[in-house]
Amino acid sequence: MPFFSAKVPKEYSGTDRLDTYIASLPNGMNRSKLKSGVTNIFVNGKSQKLSYKIKANDQIDIDWEDNIPDDIEPQDIPLSIVYEDDNVCVVNKEQGMVTHPASGNWDKTLVNALLYHWGRQSIQQIKEGSTSEILLRRRPGIVHRLDKDTSGIIITAKNRDAEEWLQTQFRNHRSLVKEYIAICHGRPQHQHGCIKTQIIRDPHNRKHFKAVVDAPQNADGKTSGKYAETAYWCVACYGDYSLMRIRIATGRTHQIRVHMKYLNCPVLGDSMYAKQDKEFPNATLMLHAHLLKIRLPHQDSYTTFKTPTPERFLAIMKVLHKEYKKTILPTDR
């Protein structure tokens, strides 16, 4: 994915919008390209809009994408449906499937599969207008996402009313329960804990994220990055490996993977945040969303959805049971 970076000079004293300022730079992008192709805008590590008023010393980082297709097409791709009614469709997403079309993955996504499953027509893409309108066309029914290599439960909306109902809950993750299982390399110091940090772009690799407690401040004196909170329970340890249950109170990009690395227990098979494991060199990401507890549209009570443990987990656990003695960490007092 192409990206653009610029540092606003300390002498700057104007009041330009971000898109106007970028368009004025010798190596900048015009406003039309910014509107149609932008995917992420970060100023001092914090997500911003094109209307942001820039200030001296601002660090601007922009991701954009080229060759946007004219349509998002329905595709006949098998799906594991957990539950479906007139308002929602709950899917057990396979590892390797991208949630929605984006740069480098314009087809064979969950959205393409759902359009076919629902009997919908192709969705024409717009390349002019507000960023929110452009992105909305690429993500019909998507109210939350899972990383490509994270498998498990994802709930989608089949109409606008259901989409708004679900989005309201996902804006506050404490109003629902999302639980994951993970096999990690390393042992946590405590049987149970809650990780509370800011998550920022890794200054050494802008495609990665990093958990920090004392995040740097931007020009306004506000903390950069986004607050993230993850609770974990170590179910058992096998040698230097740990089986974890994880719940998130926020929904940040790569949150669990970043927080497990912060805990010195990176998720096994994580190609971004962990080194290749010597005992399991071919392991893929051992992270699975196995439970979702949420209120379905216009219901007061909660509905719980679960998925079975994936085969890749069972294969790893079989080896761990054979090679190591199961250890239960003492409960913290």
XYZ file of C-alpha atoms in Angstrom:
333
model
C 0.000 0.000 0.000
C 1.501 3.385 -0.965
C 2.019 5.914 1.788
C 2.912 9.558 2.159
C 4.669 11.260 5.075
C 5.327 14.905 5.773
C 6.483 16.977 8.719
C 4.970 20.432 9.129
C 7.799 22.959 9.667
C 8.097 24.548 13.078
C 7.821 27.953 11.356
C 4.347 27.163 10.013
C 1.676 29.572 11.304
C -1.222 28.990 8.895
C -4.651 27.455 9.416
C -4.876 25.131 6.379
C -6.971 21.993 6.336
C -4.889 18.868 6.008
C -6.028 18.157 2.424
C -5.300 21.740 1.339
C -1.848 21.638 2.917
C -0.911 18.292 1.339
C -2.096 19.459 -2.089
C 0.142 22.542 -1.798
C 3.334 20.539 -1.258
C 5.652 19.920 -4.240
C 5.405 16.142 -3.736
C 1.859 16.189 -2.379
C -1.396 14.703 -3.678
C -4.327 16.588 -5.117
C -7.545 16.742 -3.104
C -9.397 14.450 -5.521
C -6.857 11.659 -5.048
C -6.914 12.149 -1.296
C -10.700 11.795 -1.170
C -10.926 8.778 -3.440
C -7.881 6.772 -2.405
C -7.087 7.564 1.219
C -7.484 4.706 3.711
C -5.744 6.005 6.822
C -4.746 9.464 7.975
C -2.581 9.838 11.054
C -1.375 13.079 12.579
C 1.145 12.535 15.353
C 0.053 8.908 15.438
C -3.647 9.709 15.927
C -6.330 9.086 13.310
C -7.653 12.308 11.763
C -9.902 13.532 8.967
C -9.040 15.509 5.850
C -10.663 18.532 7.495
C -8.109 18.536 10.340
C -6.461 21.955 10.811
C -2.741 21.379 10.772
C -0.280 22.935 13.197
C 3.448 23.477 13.384
C 5.500 20.304 13.968
C 2.627 17.970 13.043
C 3.779 14.613 11.682
C 1.421 13.556 8.888
C 1.231 9.948 7.666
C -1.249 8.900 4.978
C -2.011 5.497 3.459
C -3.803 5.411 0.130
C -4.624 2.907 -2.556
C -4.512 2.991 -6.339
C -6.436 1.067 -8.999
C -9.727 1.022 -7.103
C -12.186 -1.224 -9.004
C -15.414 0.166 -10.414
C -17.546 -2.455 -8.669
C -17.483 -4.854 -5.744
C -18.757 -8.107 -7.241
C -20.653 -10.988 -5.569
C -18.545 -14.170 -5.540
C -19.567 -17.755 -4.870
C -17.307 -18.473 -1.898
C -18.363 -21.057 0.726
C -19.177 -19.612 4.144
C -19.612 -21.240 7.533
C -22.862 -19.654 8.733
C -23.366 -19.763 12.505
C -26.692 -17.911 12.559
C -28.834 -15.891 10.180
C -32.151 -14.047 10.240
C -33.665 -11.088 8.370
C -31.336 -8.622 10.076
C -27.963 -10.246 10.704
C -25.653 -12.970 9.490
C -23.083 -14.466 11.867
C -20.144 -16.148 10.149
C -17.284 -18.302 11.381
C -14.638 -16.629 9.210
C -11.879 -18.866 7.938
C -8.255 -17.970 8.481
C -6.865 -16.230 5.406
C -10.087 -14.477 4.382
C -10.003 -10.667 4.321
C -13.072 -9.022 5.864
C -13.720 -6.360 3.216
C -12.174 -5.137 -0.055
C -9.121 -2.909 0.279
C -5.795 -2.320 -1.397
C -4.246 -5.620 -2.449
C -7.442 -7.560 -1.679
C -10.205 -6.278 -3.930
C -11.961 -9.631 -4.266
C -12.450 -12.990 -2.516
C -13.315 -11.162 0.702
C -16.096 -11.805 3.189
C -18.053 -8.942 1.605
C -17.836 -10.551 -1.848
C -19.040 -13.851 -0.386
C -21.904 -12.239 1.529
C -23.147 -10.337 -1.519
C -23.478 -13.670 -3.339
C -24.992 -15.446 -0.339
C -27.586 -12.704 0.080
C -28.375 -12.606 -3.643
C -27.262 -8.999 -3.984
C -26.053 -7.173 -7.072
C -22.559 -5.745 -7.512
C -21.949 -2.470 -5.671
C -20.692 0.412 -7.769
C -17.749 2.164 -6.178
C -17.549 5.933 -5.974
C -14.263 7.792 -6.212
C -15.519 11.259 -5.383
C -17.228 12.502 -2.245
C -16.464 12.212 1.459
C -14.053 9.585 2.732
C -16.802 8.030 4.876
C -19.100 7.643 1.851
C -16.335 6.054 -0.219
C -15.414 3.546 2.503
C -19.054 2.755 3.277
C -19.479 1.445 -0.270
C -16.639 -1.027 0.260
C -17.927 -2.362 3.572
C -21.654 -3.075 3.249
C -22.889 -4.782 6.393
C -19.489 -4.746 8.099
C -19.668 -3.373 11.646
C -16.415 -4.855 12.979
C -13.548 -6.789 11.457
C -11.059 -9.560 12.069
C -7.513 -9.551 10.743
C -6.968 -11.693 7.669
C -5.219 -14.445 9.624
C -7.544 -14.308 12.633
C -10.383 -16.800 12.349
C -13.688 -16.892 14.132
C -16.994 -15.161 14.778
C -17.939 -12.006 12.933
C -21.454 -10.548 12.849
C -22.683 -8.635 9.792
C -25.763 -6.507 9.139
C -28.203 -7.225 6.298
C -29.893 -3.814 6.337
C -29.165 -0.252 7.383
C -31.283 -0.407 10.533
C -29.429 -3.500 11.774
C -26.109 -1.900 10.864
C -26.814 1.154 13.012
C -28.051 -1.051 15.886
C -24.869 -3.139 15.895
C -22.552 -0.177 15.362
C -23.931 1.443 18.497
C -22.782 -1.567 20.515
C -19.392 -1.804 18.862
C -18.689 1.860 19.626
C -18.609 0.760 23.264
C -17.105 -2.710 23.501
C -18.136 -2.898 27.165
C -21.736 -3.310 26.015
C -20.872 -6.674 24.442
C -18.460 -9.561 24.970
C -15.827 -10.595 22.442
C -13.688 -13.482 23.599
C -10.727 -15.020 21.802
C -8.486 -17.996 22.367
C -4.789 -17.856 21.589
C -1.698 -20.016 21.864
C 1.214 -17.814 22.837
C 4.956 -18.321 23.089
C 5.921 -17.302 26.596
C 4.490 -17.414 30.097
C 2.732 -14.429 31.642
C 3.847 -13.349 35.115
C 0.268 -13.534 36.366
C -2.540 -16.011 35.794
C -4.924 -13.162 35.015
C -4.390 -9.520 34.128
C -5.653 -6.485 32.292
C -3.396 -4.638 29.875
C -4.114 -0.905 29.556
C -1.948 1.080 27.161
C -1.999 3.481 24.271
C -1.418 1.911 20.853
C 0.647 3.967 18.431
C 2.253 3.438 15.047
C 5.648 1.842 15.481
C 8.120 4.631 14.624
C 10.526 2.042 13.206
C 7.958 0.256 11.026
C 4.838 2.217 10.134
C 2.952 -0.962 9.114
C 3.206 -2.203 12.693
C 1.716 -0.928 15.928
C 3.217 -0.638 19.375
C 1.830 -0.601 22.928
C 3.158 2.196 25.142
C 2.243 3.416 28.611
C 3.789 6.867 28.328
C 2.759 7.810 24.806
C 4.323 10.943 23.287
C 2.236 14.087 23.149
C 1.252 15.964 20.024
C 1.361 19.697 19.382
C -1.847 20.225 21.396
C -0.358 18.544 24.442
C -2.697 15.556 24.045
C -1.476 11.977 24.233
C -0.978 10.424 20.804
C -2.242 6.996 19.840
C -5.419 5.271 21.004
C -6.317 3.800 24.369
C -6.568 -0.001 24.320
C -7.659 -2.430 27.040
C -7.279 -6.215 26.957
C -8.066 -8.737 29.699
C -6.423 -12.173 29.630
C -6.627 -15.443 31.511
C -3.868 -18.017 31.229
C -5.730 -21.321 31.023
C -2.589 -23.454 31.198
C 1.105 -23.494 30.338
C 2.986 -26.192 28.429
C 6.707 -25.639 28.671
C 7.227 -22.120 27.334
C 3.823 -21.992 25.639
C 0.568 -20.638 27.067
C -3.078 -21.207 26.198
C -4.948 -17.945 26.715
C -8.520 -16.662 26.920
C -8.682 -13.013 25.916
C -11.400 -10.365 26.045
C -11.138 -6.869 24.621
C -12.799 -3.720 25.952
C -11.658 -1.683 22.947
C -11.300 -2.560 19.271
C -7.941 -1.301 17.985
C -6.113 -2.594 14.940
C -3.908 -5.583 15.885
C -4.831 -4.945 19.544
C -4.525 -8.495 20.884
C -1.380 -9.240 18.905
C 0.272 -6.017 20.082
C -0.768 -6.532 23.699
C 0.416 -10.131 23.786
C 3.797 -8.972 22.520
C 3.760 -6.267 25.200
C 3.168 -9.071 27.732
C 6.226 -10.898 26.313
C 3.869 -13.642 25.170
C 3.482 -13.032 21.411
C 0.836 -15.052 19.615
C 2.349 -18.179 18.070
C 2.599 -17.891 14.284
C 2.324 -14.090 14.243
C 4.517 -13.046 11.321
C 4.400 -9.359 12.307
C 4.919 -9.357 16.058
C 6.739 -12.618 16.793
C 9.828 -14.396 15.554
C 9.478 -17.677 13.703
C 9.046 -20.395 16.290
C 11.699 -23.125 16.263
C 9.370 -25.896 17.447
C 6.438 -24.847 15.249
C 8.074 -23.131 12.241
C 5.006 -23.631 10.041
C 2.462 -22.392 12.566
C -0.011 -19.814 11.288
C -1.543 -17.185 13.559
C -2.940 -18.973 16.618
C -5.692 -16.459 17.340
C -9.395 -17.291 17.083
C -12.525 -15.300 17.962
C -14.547 -18.070 19.568
C -17.346 -16.211 21.405
C -19.545 -13.177 20.818
C -22.269 -12.071 23.232
C -24.389 -9.278 21.783
C -27.932 -7.911 21.603
C -29.493 -8.589 18.235
C -31.564 -5.813 16.622
C -34.445 -4.673 18.816
C -33.844 -7.299 21.498
C -33.267 -6.508 25.173
C -31.626 -9.818 26.055
C -28.231 -10.974 24.882
C -27.529 -13.800 22.438
C -24.286 -15.762 22.669
C -22.577 -17.270 19.623
C -19.730 -19.766 19.858
C -17.515 -21.595 17.392
C -15.620 -24.869 17.760
C -11.877 -24.885 18.288
C -10.110 -24.773 14.893
C -8.171 -27.783 13.667
C -4.904 -25.813 13.634
C -5.296 -25.253 17.398
C -6.047 -28.915 18.052
C -2.951 -29.974 16.120
C -0.668 -27.674 18.122
C -2.284 -28.633 21.436
C -1.823 -32.315 20.645
C 1.935 -31.773 20.355
C 2.070 -29.624 23.506
C 0.178 -32.242 25.530
C 2.607 -34.888 24.328
C 5.822 -32.934 24.852
C 5.137 -30.949 28.032
C 3.515 -31.304 31.417
C 0.443 -29.118 31.819
C 0.974 -26.365 34.379
C -1.675 -24.177 35.947
C -0.353 -20.838 37.187
C -1.327 -19.960 40.764
C -4.283 -17.624 41.070
C -3.241 -14.108 42.011
C -4.401 -12.875 45.377
